[in-house]
CSV table of C-alpha atoms and ligand atoms in Angstrom, one decimal:
chain,number,residue,atom,x,y,z
A,1,MET,CA,0.0,0.0,0.0
A,2,MET,CA,1.0,3.6,-0.5
A,3,LEU,CA,0.9,6.2,2.3
A,4,GLU,CA,0.7,9.9,1.7
A,5,ALA,CA,0.4,12.7,4.3
A,6,ARG,CA,-0.4,16.0,2.8
A,7,GLY,CA,0.1,19.4,4.5
A,8,LEU,CA,-0.4,18.1,8.0
A,9,VAL,CA,-0.8,20.8,10.7
A,10,CYS,CA,-1.4,19.8,14.3
A,11,GLY,CA,-0.4,20.3,17.9
A,12,TYR,CA,-1.6,20.4,21.5
A,13,GLY,CA,-4.0,23.0,22.6
A,14,ASP,CA,-2.9,26.4,21.2
A,15,ILE,CA,0.6,25.1,20.4
A,16,THR,CA,1.2,24.1,16.8
A,17,VAL,CA,3.9,21.4,16.7
A,18,VAL,CA,3.6,20.1,13.1
A,19,ARG,CA,3.7,22.7,10.4
A,20,ASP,CA,2.6,21.8,6.9
A,21,VAL,CA,4.3,18.4,6.7
A,22,SER,CA,3.9,16.2,3.7
A,23,LEU,CA,5.4,12.8,3.3
A,24,SER,CA,4.9,9.8,1.1
A,25,VAL,CA,6.0,6.2,1.4
A,26,GLN,CA,5.7,3.6,-1.4
A,27,PRO,CA,5.1,-0.1,-1.0
A,28,GLY,CA,8.3,-1.9,-0.3
A,29,GLN,CA,10.0,1.2,0.9
A,30,VAL,CA,11.2,2.6,4.3
A,31,LEU,CA,11.0,6.3,4.9
A,32,ALA,CA,13.0,7.3,8.0
A,33,LEU,CA,11.7,10.4,9.7
A,34,LEU,CA,14.6,12.0,11.5
A,35,GLY,CA,15.1,15.0,13.8
A,36,ARG,CA,16.1,16.1,17.2
A,37,ASN,CA,14.0,15.6,20.4
A,38,GLY,CA,10.9,17.7,20.1
A,39,ALA,CA,11.0,18.2,16.4
A,40,GLY,CA,7.5,16.8,16.0
A,41,LYS,CA,8.2,13.3,14.7
A,42,THR,CA,6.0,11.4,17.1
A,43,THR,CA,3.3,14.0,16.8
A,44,THR,CA,3.3,13.5,13.0
A,45,LEU,CA,2.8,9.7,13.5
A,46,LYS,CA,0.0,10.4,15.9
A,47,ALA,CA,-1.7,12.6,13.3
A,48,ILE,CA,-1.3,10.0,10.6
A,49,SER,CA,-2.8,7.3,12.8
A,50,GLY,CA,-5.7,9.5,13.9
A,51,LEU,CA,-4.7,9.6,17.6
A,52,LEU,CA,-4.4,13.3,17.3
A,53,ARG,CA,-6.8,15.6,15.5
A,54,THR,CA,-5.3,17.6,12.7
A,55,ASP,CA,-6.0,21.3,12.1
A,56,ALA,CA,-5.3,20.9,8.4
A,57,GLY,CA,-4.1,18.3,5.9
A,58,GLU,CA,-5.1,14.9,4.6
A,59,VAL,CA,-3.9,11.3,5.0
A,60,VAL,CA,-4.3,9.1,2.0
A,61,ILE,CA,-3.8,5.3,1.7
A,62,ASP,CA,-3.8,4.0,-1.9
A,63,ALA,CA,-5.5,7.2,-3.2
A,64,GLU,CA,-8.3,6.9,-0.5
A,65,PRO,CA,-8.5,9.8,2.0
A,66,ILE,CA,-8.7,8.5,5.6
A,67,GLY,CA,-8.0,11.7,7.4
A,68,SER,CA,-11.5,12.1,8.8
A,69,LEU,CA,-11.7,8.5,10.1
A,70,PRO,CA,-11.2,7.5,13.7
A,71,PRO,CA,-8.0,5.5,14.5
A,72,TYR,CA,-9.7,2.1,14.5
A,73,LYS,CA,-11.2,2.7,11.1
A,74,ARG,CA,-7.7,3.7,9.7
A,75,VAL,CA,-6.5,0.3,11.1
A,76,THR,CA,-9.1,-1.5,9.0
A,77,ARG,CA,-7.8,0.4,5.9
A,78,GLY,CA,-4.4,-1.2,6.4
A,79,LEU,CA,-2.6,1.2,8.8
A,80,ALA,CA,-0.7,-0.1,11.8
A,81,PHE,CA,1.1,2.0,14.4
A,82,VAL,CA,3.7,0.6,16.8
A,83,GLN,CA,4.1,3.3,19.5
A,84,GLU,CA,7.3,3.9,21.4
A,85,GLY,CA,7.6,2.0,24.7
A,86,LYS,CA,6.3,-1.5,24.1
A,87,ARG,CA,2.6,-1.2,24.4
A,88,VAL,CA,1.8,-4.8,25.3
A,89,PHE,CA,-0.7,-6.0,27.9
A,90,ARG,CA,1.8,-7.1,30.5
A,91,GLN,CA,-0.6,-9.4,32.5
A,92,ARG,CA,-1.8,-11.2,29.5
A,93,THR,CA,0.0,-14.0,27.8
A,94,VAL,CA,2.0,-13.5,24.6
A,95,GLU,CA,-0.7,-15.4,22.6
A,96,GLU,CA,-3.5,-13.3,24.2
A,97,ASN,CA,-1.7,-10.2,23.1
A,98,LEU,CA,-1.4,-11.5,19.5
A,99,VAL,CA,-5.1,-12.4,19.5
A,100,LEU,CA,-6.0,-8.9,20.7
A,101,GLY,CA,-3.9,-7.6,17.8
A,102,ALA,CA,-6.4,-9.1,15.4
A,103,TYR,CA,-9.5,-8.0,17.3
A,104,THR,CA,-10.8,-5.5,14.7
A,105,GLU,CA,-11.2,-8.3,12.2
A,106,ARG,CA,-13.5,-10.8,13.9
A,107,LEU,CA,-11.6,-13.7,12.4
A,108,LYS,CA,-12.9,-17.3,12.4
A,109,SER,CA,-10.7,-19.5,14.6
A,110,ARG,CA,-9.0,-21.1,11.7
A,111,ALA,CA,-8.0,-17.8,10.1
A,112,LEU,CA,-6.9,-16.6,13.5
A,113,GLY,CA,-4.8,-19.8,13.9
A,114,GLU,CA,-3.1,-19.1,10.6
A,115,ARG,CA,-2.2,-15.5,11.7
A,116,LEU,CA,-0.8,-16.9,14.9
A,117,GLN,CA,1.4,-19.3,13.0
A,118,GLU,CA,2.5,-16.5,10.7
A,119,ALA,CA,3.6,-14.5,13.8
A,120,TYR,CA,5.4,-17.5,15.4
A,121,GLY,CA,7.1,-18.2,12.1
A,122,ARG,CA,8.5,-14.7,12.0
A,123,PHE,CA,9.3,-14.5,15.7
A,124,PRO,CA,10.1,-18.1,16.9
A,125,VAL,CA,10.9,-16.8,20.4
A,126,LEU,CA,7.2,-15.7,20.8
A,127,ARG,CA,6.1,-19.3,20.0
A,128,ASP,CA,8.4,-20.6,22.8
A,129,LYS,CA,6.9,-18.0,25.2
A,130,ARG,CA,3.4,-18.0,24.0
A,131,HIS,CA,1.9,-19.0,27.4
A,132,ASP,CA,4.1,-16.6,29.4
A,133,ALA,CA,2.9,-13.2,30.6
A,134,ALA,CA,4.0,-10.5,28.2
A,135,GLY,CA,5.4,-8.6,31.2
A,136,SER,CA,7.9,-11.3,31.8
A,137,LEU,CA,9.6,-10.9,28.3
A,138,SER,CA,12.8,-9.0,27.8
A,139,GLY,CA,12.6,-5.5,26.4
A,140,GLY,CA,13.6,-6.7,22.9
A,141,GLN,CA,11.0,-9.5,23.0
A,142,GLN,CA,8.3,-7.0,24.1
A,143,GLN,CA,9.3,-4.9,21.1
A,144,MET,CA,9.0,-7.9,18.8
A,145,LEU,CA,5.6,-8.7,20.4
A,146,SER,CA,4.3,-5.2,19.8
A,147,ILE,CA,5.4,-5.4,16.1
A,148,ALA,CA,3.9,-8.9,15.8
A,149,GLN,CA,0.7,-7.7,17.4
A,150,ALA,CA,0.4,-4.9,14.8
A,151,LEU,CA,1.1,-7.4,12.0
A,152,MET,CA,-1.8,-9.7,13.1
A,153,ARG,CA,-4.1,-7.5,11.0
A,154,ARG,CA,-1.8,-7.8,7.9
A,155,PRO,CA,-1.4,-4.1,7.4
A,156,GLY,CA,0.1,-2.6,4.3
A,157,VAL,CA,1.5,0.5,6.0
A,158,LEU,CA,3.5,0.3,9.3
A,159,LEU,CA,4.3,3.3,11.4
A,160,LEU,CA,7.1,2.6,13.9
A,161,ASP,CA,8.2,5.0,16.6
A,162,GLU,CA,11.7,4.6,17.8
A,163,PRO,CA,12.0,0.8,17.7
A,164,SER,CA,15.6,0.9,19.0
A,165,ALA,CA,14.7,2.9,22.1
A,166,GLY,CA,16.1,1.3,25.3
A,167,LEU,CA,17.4,-1.9,23.6
A,168,ALA,CA,20.8,-3.4,23.5
A,169,PRO,CA,22.6,-3.2,20.1
A,170,ALA,CA,22.4,-6.9,19.4
A,171,ILE,CA,18.6,-6.8,20.0
A,172,VAL,CA,18.2,-3.7,17.9
A,173,GLY,CA,19.9,-5.6,15.1
A,174,GLU,CA,17.2,-8.3,15.3
A,175,VAL,CA,14.4,-5.7,15.3
A,176,TYR,CA,16.0,-4.0,12.2
A,177,ASP,CA,16.4,-7.4,10.4
A,178,THR,CA,12.6,-7.7,10.9
A,179,ILE,CA,12.0,-4.2,9.5
A,180,ALA,CA,14.2,-5.0,6.4
A,181,GLN,CA,12.3,-8.2,5.9
A,182,LEU,CA,8.9,-6.5,6.0
A,183,ARG,CA,10.2,-3.9,3.5
A,184,ASP,CA,11.3,-6.6,1.2
A,185,GLU,CA,7.8,-8.2,1.5
A,186,GLY,CA,6.3,-5.0,0.2
A,187,MET,CA,5.3,-3.2,3.4
A,188,ALA,CA,5.4,0.6,3.3
A,189,VAL,CA,7.2,1.6,6.5
A,190,LEU,CA,7.4,5.0,8.1
A,191,LEU,CA,10.1,4.9,10.8
A,192,VAL,CA,10.8,7.5,13.4
A,193,GLU,CA,14.2,7.1,14.9
A,194,GLN,CA,16.8,8.9,16.9
A,195,ALA,CA,19.6,6.4,16.0
A,196,VAL,CA,20.5,7.7,12.5
A,197,GLY,CA,22.8,4.8,11.8
A,198,TRP,CA,20.2,2.2,12.4
A,199,ALA,CA,17.6,4.1,10.4
A,200,ALA,CA,20.0,4.5,7.5
A,201,SER,CA,20.6,0.8,7.5
A,202,VAL,CA,17.1,0.1,6.2
A,203,ALA,CA,15.8,3.4,4.8
A,204,ASP,CA,15.4,4.0,1.1
A,205,ARG,CA,14.6,7.6,1.8
A,206,ILE,CA,14.7,10.0,4.7
A,207,ALA,CA,12.7,13.0,5.8
A,208,VAL,CA,14.3,15.4,8.2
A,209,MET,CA,12.2,17.6,10.6
A,210,SER,CA,13.2,20.6,12.6
A,211,LEU,CA,10.8,22.7,14.8
A,212,GLY,CA,7.8,21.1,13.2
A,213,HIS,CA,8.9,21.8,9.6
A,214,LYS,CA,10.1,19.3,7.1
A,215,LEU,CA,13.6,20.4,5.9
A,216,TYR,CA,14.3,17.6,3.5
A,217,GLU,CA,12.7,14.5,2.0
A,218,GLY,CA,14.6,12.4,-0.6
A,219,PRO,CA,17.1,9.7,-1.1
A,220,ALA,CA,18.8,8.5,2.1
A,221,THR,CA,22.2,9.0,0.6
A,222,GLY,CA,23.8,11.9,-1.3
A,223,ALA,CA,24.5,15.5,-0.8
A,224,GLY,CA,21.0,16.6,0.0
A,225,ALA,CA,20.6,14.0,2.8
A,226,GLU,CA,24.0,14.8,4.2
A,227,ALA,CA,23.3,18.5,4.3
A,228,ALA,CA,19.9,18.0,6.0
A,229,ILE,CA,21.4,15.7,8.7
A,230,ARG,CA,24.2,18.1,9.3
A,231,GLU,CA,21.7,20.9,9.8
A,232,ILE,CA,20.0,19.1,12.6
A,233,GLU,CA,23.2,17.8,14.1
A,234,LEU,CA,24.8,21.2,14.2
A,235,GLY,CA,21.7,22.3,16.2
A,236,GLY,CA,20.2,24.8,13.8
A,237,ASP,CA,17.0,24.2,15.8
A,238,GLN,CA,18.5,24.5,19.3
A,239,ALA,CA,16.0,27.2,20.2
A,240,GLY,CA,13.2,24.7,19.9
A,241,PRO,CA,11.3,23.1,22.7
A,242,GLY,CA,13.3,20.1,23.9
A,243,GLY,CA,15.8,20.8,21.2
A,244,THR,CA,18.8,21.6,23.4
A,245,ALA,CA,20.1,18.1,24.0
A,246,PRO,CA,23.8,17.7,23.0
A,247,THR,CA,24.4,15.6,19.9
A,248,VAL,CA,26.0,12.3,20.5
A,249,SER,CA,27.8,10.9,17.6
A,250,GLY,CA,25.4,8.9,15.4
A,251,ARG,CA,22.4,10.1,17.3
A,252,LEU,CA,20.4,13.2,16.9
B,1,ATP,P1,11.0,12.8,20.7
B,1,ATP,O1,12.1,12.1,20.1
B,1,ATP,O2,11.4,13.6,21.9
B,1,ATP,O3,9.7,12.1,20.9
B,1,ATP,P2,9.7,14.2,18.6
B,1,ATP,O4,10.3,14.8,17.4
B,1,ATP,O5,9.0,12.9,18.4
B,1,ATP,O6,10.8,14.0,19.7
B,1,ATP,P3,7.2,15.1,19.6
B,1,ATP,O7,7.1,14.1,20.7
B,1,ATP,O8,6.4,15.0,18.4
B,1,ATP,O9,8.7,15.3,19.2
B,1,ATP,O10,7.0,16.5,20.4
B,1,ATP,C1,7.0,17.8,19.7
B,1,ATP,C2,6.7,18.9,20.6
B,1,ATP,O11,5.4,18.7,21.1
B,1,ATP,C3,7.6,19.0,21.8
B,1,ATP,O12,7.8,20.3,22.1
B,1,ATP,C4,6.8,18.4,23.0
B,1,ATP,O13,7.1,18.9,24.2
B,1,ATP,C5,5.4,18.7,22.5
B,1,ATP,N1,4.4,17.7,23.0
B,1,ATP,C6,4.5,16.4,22.8
B,1,ATP,N2,3.4,15.7,23.3
B,1,ATP,C7,2.7,16.7,24.0
B,1,ATP,C8,1.5,16.6,24.7
B,1,ATP,N3,0.8,15.5,24.9
B,1,ATP,N4,1.0,17.8,25.2
B,1,ATP,C9,1.6,19.0,24.9
B,1,ATP,N5,2.8,19.1,24.2
B,1,ATP,C10,3.3,17.9,23.7
Protein backbone atom coordinates (compact mmCIF):
# COMPACT_ATOMS: atom_id res chain seq x y z
CA MET A 1 0.00 0.00 0.00
CA MET A 2 1.05 3.58 -0.46
CA LEU A 3 0.86 6.19 2.30
CA GLU A 4 0.67 9.90 1.72
CA ALA A 5 0.40 12.68 4.28
CA ARG A 6 -0.40 16.05 2.76
CA GLY A 7 0.07 19.37 4.48
CA LEU A 8 -0.42 18.14 8.04
CA VAL A 9 -0.83 20.80 10.69
CA CYS A 10 -1.44 19.80 14.29
CA GLY A 11 -0.40 20.34 17.88
CA TYR A 12 -1.57 20.38 21.45
CA GLY A 13 -4.05 23.03 22.57
CA ASP A 14 -2.92 26.37 21.17
CA ILE A 15 0.58 25.14 20.38
CA THR A 16 1.23 24.11 16.79
CA VAL A 17 3.85 21.37 16.69
CA VAL A 18 3.63 20.06 13.12
CA ARG A 19 3.66 22.72 10.44
CA ASP A 20 2.59 21.80 6.94
CA VAL A 21 4.33 18.43 6.74
CA SER A 22 3.88 16.23 3.68
CA LEU A 23 5.38 12.76 3.31
CA SER A 24 4.93 9.79 1.05
CA VAL A 25 5.95 6.17 1.37
CA GLN A 26 5.71 3.63 -1.43
CA PRO A 27 5.09 -0.08 -0.96
CA GLY A 28 8.33 -1.93 -0.27
CA GLN A 29 9.99 1.24 0.94
CA VAL A 30 11.21 2.56 4.29
CA LEU A 31 11.05 6.30 4.88
CA ALA A 32 13.00 7.28 8.02
CA LEU A 33 11.70 10.42 9.70
CA LEU A 34 14.63 12.02 11.53
CA GLY A 35 15.05 15.04 13.77
CA ARG A 36 16.11 16.06 17.23
CA ASN A 37 14.04 15.65 20.38
CA GLY A 38 10.88 17.66 20.13
CA ALA A 39 11.04 18.20 16.37
CA GLY A 40 7.51 16.82 15.99
CA LYS A 41 8.18 13.32 14.69
CA THR A 42 5.98 11.40 17.12
CA THR A 43 3.28 14.02 16.76
CA THR A 44 3.35 13.46 12.98
CA LEU A 45 2.81 9.72 13.49
CA LYS A 46 -0.04 10.40 15.91
CA ALA A 47 -1.70 12.63 13.33
CA ILE A 48 -1.34 10.01 10.59
CA SER A 49 -2.77 7.28 12.85
CA GLY A 50 -5.67 9.47 13.93
CA LEU A 51 -4.71 9.55 17.62
CA LEU A 52 -4.36 13.31 17.31
CA ARG A 53 -6.79 15.58 15.50
CA THR A 54 -5.28 17.61 12.70
CA ASP A 55 -5.99 21.28 12.09
CA ALA A 56 -5.28 20.89 8.40
CA GLY A 57 -4.08 18.31 5.92
CA GLU A 58 -5.06 14.91 4.64
CA VAL A 59 -3.89 11.32 5.04
CA VAL A 60 -4.27 9.05 2.03
CA ILE A 61 -3.81 5.31 1.67
CA ASP A 62 -3.82 3.99 -1.89
CA ALA A 63 -5.50 7.16 -3.15
CA GLU A 64 -8.27 6.91 -0.54
CA PRO A 65 -8.52 9.79 1.98
CA ILE A 66 -8.70 8.48 5.55
CA GLY A 67 -7.95 11.69 7.45
CA SER A 68 -11.47 12.08 8.80
CA LEU A 69 -11.70 8.50 10.10
CA PRO A 70 -11.17 7.53 13.75
CA PRO A 71 -8.03 5.49 14.53
CA TYR A 72 -9.70 2.05 14.53
CA LYS A 73 -11.15 2.65 11.08
CA ARG A 74 -7.73 3.68 9.75
CA VAL A 75 -6.51 0.33 11.09
CA THR A 76 -9.12 -1.47 9.01
CA ARG A 77 -7.81 0.41 5.94
CA GLY A 78 -4.38 -1.16 6.42
CA LEU A 79 -2.58 1.23 8.76
CA ALA A 80 -0.71 -0.06 11.82
CA PHE A 81 1.07 2.05 14.45
CA VAL A 82 3.65 0.59 16.83
CA GLN A 83 4.08 3.26 19.46
CA GLU A 84 7.26 3.86 21.39
CA GLY A 85 7.64 2.00 24.67
CA LYS A 86 6.32 -1.51 24.10
CA ARG A 87 2.63 -1.18 24.41
CA VAL A 88 1.82 -4.75 25.34
CA PHE A 89 -0.67 -5.98 27.90
CA ARG A 90 1.78 -7.11 30.54
CA GLN A 91 -0.57 -9.36 32.54
CA ARG A 92 -1.82 -11.17 29.45
CA THR A 93 0.04 -14.01 27.80
CA VAL A 94 2.00 -13.53 24.60
CA GLU A 95 -0.67 -15.38 22.64
CA GLU A 96 -3.49 -13.34 24.17
CA ASN A 97 -1.65 -10.19 23.10
CA LEU A 98 -1.41 -11.47 19.55
CA VAL A 99 -5.11 -12.40 19.48
CA LEU A 100 -5.95 -8.91 20.72
CA GLY A 101 -3.93 -7.56 17.80
CA ALA A 102 -6.44 -9.06 15.41
CA TYR A 103 -9.54 -7.96 17.30
CA THR A 104 -10.84 -5.54 14.68
CA GLU A 105 -11.23 -8.31 12.17
CA ARG A 106 -13.51 -10.84 13.91
CA LEU A 107 -11.59 -13.72 12.38
CA LYS A 108 -12.89 -17.28 12.45
CA SER A 109 -10.75 -19.48 14.63
CA ARG A 110 -9.04 -21.15 11.67
CA ALA A 111 -7.99 -17.82 10.15
CA LEU A 112 -6.86 -16.61 13.55
CA GLY A 113 -4.79 -19.77 13.94
CA GLU A 114 -3.13 -19.06 10.60
CA ARG A 115 -2.24 -15.54 11.68
CA LEU A 116 -0.75 -16.85 14.91
CA GLN A 117 1.37 -19.34 12.98
CA GLU A 118 2.52 -16.50 10.74
CA ALA A 119 3.57 -14.50 13.80
CA TYR A 120 5.36 -17.46 15.37
CA GLY A 121 7.10 -18.22 12.08
CA ARG A 122 8.46 -14.70 11.98
CA PHE A 123 9.31 -14.54 15.68
CA PRO A 124 10.10 -18.07 16.93
CA VAL A 125 10.89 -16.78 20.41
CA LEU A 126 7.24 -15.74 20.77
CA ARG A 127 6.13 -19.31 20.02
CA ASP A 128 8.38 -20.59 22.80
CA LYS A 129 6.95 -18.04 25.22
CA ARG A 130 3.36 -18.03 24.03
CA HIS A 131 1.92 -19.01 27.41
CA ASP A 132 4.11 -16.61 29.40
CA ALA A 133 2.91 -13.23 30.63
CA ALA A 134 4.02 -10.53 28.20
CA GLY A 135 5.41 -8.57 31.15
CA SER A 136 7.95 -11.33 31.79
CA LEU A 137 9.57 -10.90 28.35
CA SER A 138 12.80 -8.97 27.85
CA GLY A 139 12.62 -5.48 26.37
CA GLY A 140 13.61 -6.75 22.93
CA GLN A 141 11.04 -9.53 23.05
CA GLN A 142 8.34 -7.04 24.06
CA GLN A 143 9.31 -4.87 21.08
CA MET A 144 9.02 -7.95 18.83
CA LEU A 145 5.63 -8.70 20.39
CA SER A 146 4.31 -5.22 19.79
CA ILE A 147 5.39 -5.43 16.13
CA ALA A 148 3.92 -8.94 15.84
CA GLN A 149 0.68 -7.70 17.39
CA ALA A 150 0.42 -4.95 14.78
CA LEU A 151 1.13 -7.44 11.99
CA MET A 152 -1.78 -9.68 13.07
CA ARG A 153 -4.08 -7.48 10.96
CA ARG A 154 -1.83 -7.84 7.91
CA PRO A 155 -1.39 -4.11 7.44
CA GLY A 156 0.05 -2.57 4.28
CA VAL A 157 1.47 0.47 6.04
CA LEU A 158 3.46 0.31 9.26
CA LEU A 159 4.29 3.31 11.45
CA LEU A 160 7.14 2.57 13.86
CA ASP A 161 8.15 4.98 16.61
CA GLU A 162 11.75 4.56 17.82
CA PRO A 163 11.95 0.79 17.69
CA SER A 164 15.56 0.94 18.97
CA ALA A 165 14.71 2.88 22.14
CA GLY A 166 16.06 1.27 25.29
CA LEU A 167 17.35 -1.88 23.57
CA ALA A 168 20.85 -3.38 23.55
CA PRO A 169 22.57 -3.16 20.14
CA ALA A 170 22.37 -6.90 19.42
CA ILE A 171 18.63 -6.81 19.98
CA VAL A 172 18.24 -3.65 17.90
CA GLY A 173 19.92 -5.58 15.08
CA GLU A 174 17.23 -8.27 15.30
CA VAL A 175 14.44 -5.70 15.28
CA TYR A 176 15.99 -4.02 12.23
CA ASP A 177 16.35 -7.36 10.44
CA THR A 178 12.61 -7.71 10.86
CA ILE A 179 12.00 -4.22 9.48
CA ALA A 180 14.17 -4.99 6.44
CA GLN A 181 12.27 -8.22 5.89
CA LEU A 182 8.90 -6.45 6.04
CA ARG A 183 10.16 -3.87 3.54
CA ASP A 184 11.29 -6.64 1.20
CA GLU A 185 7.84 -8.24 1.48
CA GLY A 186 6.26 -5.03 0.19
CA MET A 187 5.29 -3.16 3.36
CA ALA A 188 5.37 0.65 3.32
CA VAL A 189 7.23 1.59 6.52
CA LEU A 190 7.39 5.04 8.09
CA LEU A 191 10.07 4.86 10.75
CA VAL A 192 10.80 7.50 13.40
CA GLU A 193 14.24 7.07 14.87
CA GLN A 194 16.84 8.93 16.92
CA ALA A 195 19.55 6.44 16.01
CA VAL A 196 20.46 7.67 12.54
CA GLY A 197 22.83 4.78 11.85
CA TRP A 198 20.15 2.16 12.39
CA ALA A 199 17.59 4.11 10.42
CA ALA A 200 20.01 4.51 7.53
CA SER A 201 20.61 0.76 7.49
CA VAL A 202 17.06 0.10 6.23
CA ALA A 203 15.83 3.41 4.82
CA ASP A 204 15.45 4.04 1.10
CA ARG A 205 14.58 7.64 1.77
CA ILE A 206 14.74 10.02 4.69
CA ALA A 207 12.71 13.00 5.79
CA VAL A 208 14.29 15.44 8.21
CA MET A 209 12.20 17.59 10.56
CA SER A 210 13.17 20.59 12.61
CA LEU A 211 10.83 22.66 14.76
CA GLY A 212 7.79 21.13 13.15
CA HIS A 213 8.88 21.78 9.58
CA LYS A 214 10.14 19.30 7.06
CA LEU A 215 13.62 20.38 5.95
CA TYR A 216 14.26 17.59 3.49
CA GLU A 217 12.70 14.53 1.95
CA GLY A 218 14.57 12.45 -0.57
CA PRO A 219 17.14 9.71 -1.06
CA ALA A 220 18.81 8.48 2.15
CA THR A 221 22.25 9.02 0.65
CA GLY A 222 23.82 11.89 -1.27
CA ALA A 223 24.54 15.55 -0.78
CA GLY A 224 20.96 16.61 0.01
CA ALA A 225 20.56 14.03 2.78
CA GLU A 226 23.97 14.80 4.24
CA ALA A 227 23.27 18.53 4.32
CA ALA A 228 19.90 18.01 6.02
CA ILE A 229 21.36 15.70 8.67
CA ARG A 230 24.24 18.10 9.28
CA GLU A 231 21.75 20.92 9.76
CA ILE A 232 20.00 19.15 12.63
CA GLU A 233 23.23 17.76 14.09
CA LEU A 234 24.75 21.21 14.22
CA GLY A 235 21.72 22.31 16.17
CA GLY A 236 20.22 24.84 13.82
CA ASP A 237 17.03 24.16 15.77
CA GLN A 238 18.47 24.54 19.26
CA ALA A 239 16.04 27.24 20.19
CA GLY A 240 13.20 24.75 19.90
CA PRO A 241 11.30 23.15 22.74
CA GLY A 242 13.26 20.12 23.89
CA GLY A 243 15.82 20.77 21.17
CA THR A 244 18.76 21.56 23.39
CA ALA A 245 20.15 18.08 24.04
CA PRO A 246 23.78 17.71 22.98
CA THR A 247 24.38 15.64 19.90
CA VAL A 248 25.96 12.27 20.54
CA SER A 249 27.81 10.86 17.57
CA GLY A 250 25.42 8.86 15.42
CA ARG A 251 22.38 10.06 17.27
CA LEU A 252 20.38 13.23 16.90
P1 LIG B 1 11.01 12.83 20.71
O1 LIG B 1 12.08 12.06 20.09
O2 LIG B 1 11.43 13.55 21.94
O3 LIG B 1 9.73 12.08 20.89
P2 LIG B 1 9.67 14.17 18.57
O4 LIG B 1 10.31 14.78 17.39
O5 LIG B 1 8.95 12.89 18.39
O6 LIG B 1 10.75 14.01 19.69
P3 LIG B 1 7.22 15.14 19.62
O7 LIG B 1 7.09 14.07 20.65
O8 LIG B 1 6.37 15.04 18.42
O9 LIG B 1 8.72 15.25 19.18
O10 LIG B 1 7.00 16.53 20.36
C1 LIG B 1 7.02 17.76 19.67
C2 LIG B 1 6.67 18.88 20.63
O11 LIG B 1 5.36 18.70 21.14
C3 LIG B 1 7.59 18.97 21.84
O12 LIG B 1 7.84 20.31 22.10
C4 LIG B 1 6.78 18.36 22.95
O13 LIG B 1 7.12 18.93 24.18
C5 LIG B 1 5.36 18.71 22.54
N1 LIG B 1 4.40 17.69 23.02
C6 LIG B 1 4.47 16.37 22.79
N2 LIG B 1 3.43 15.72 23.33
C7 LIG B 1 2.67 16.65 23.95
C8 LIG B 1 1.45 16.64 24.71
N3 LIG B 1 0.79 15.49 24.93
N4 LIG B 1 0.99 17.81 25.17
C9 LIG B 1 1.65 18.98 24.95
N5 LIG B 1 2.78 19.07 24.24
C10 LIG B 1 3.31 17.93 23.74
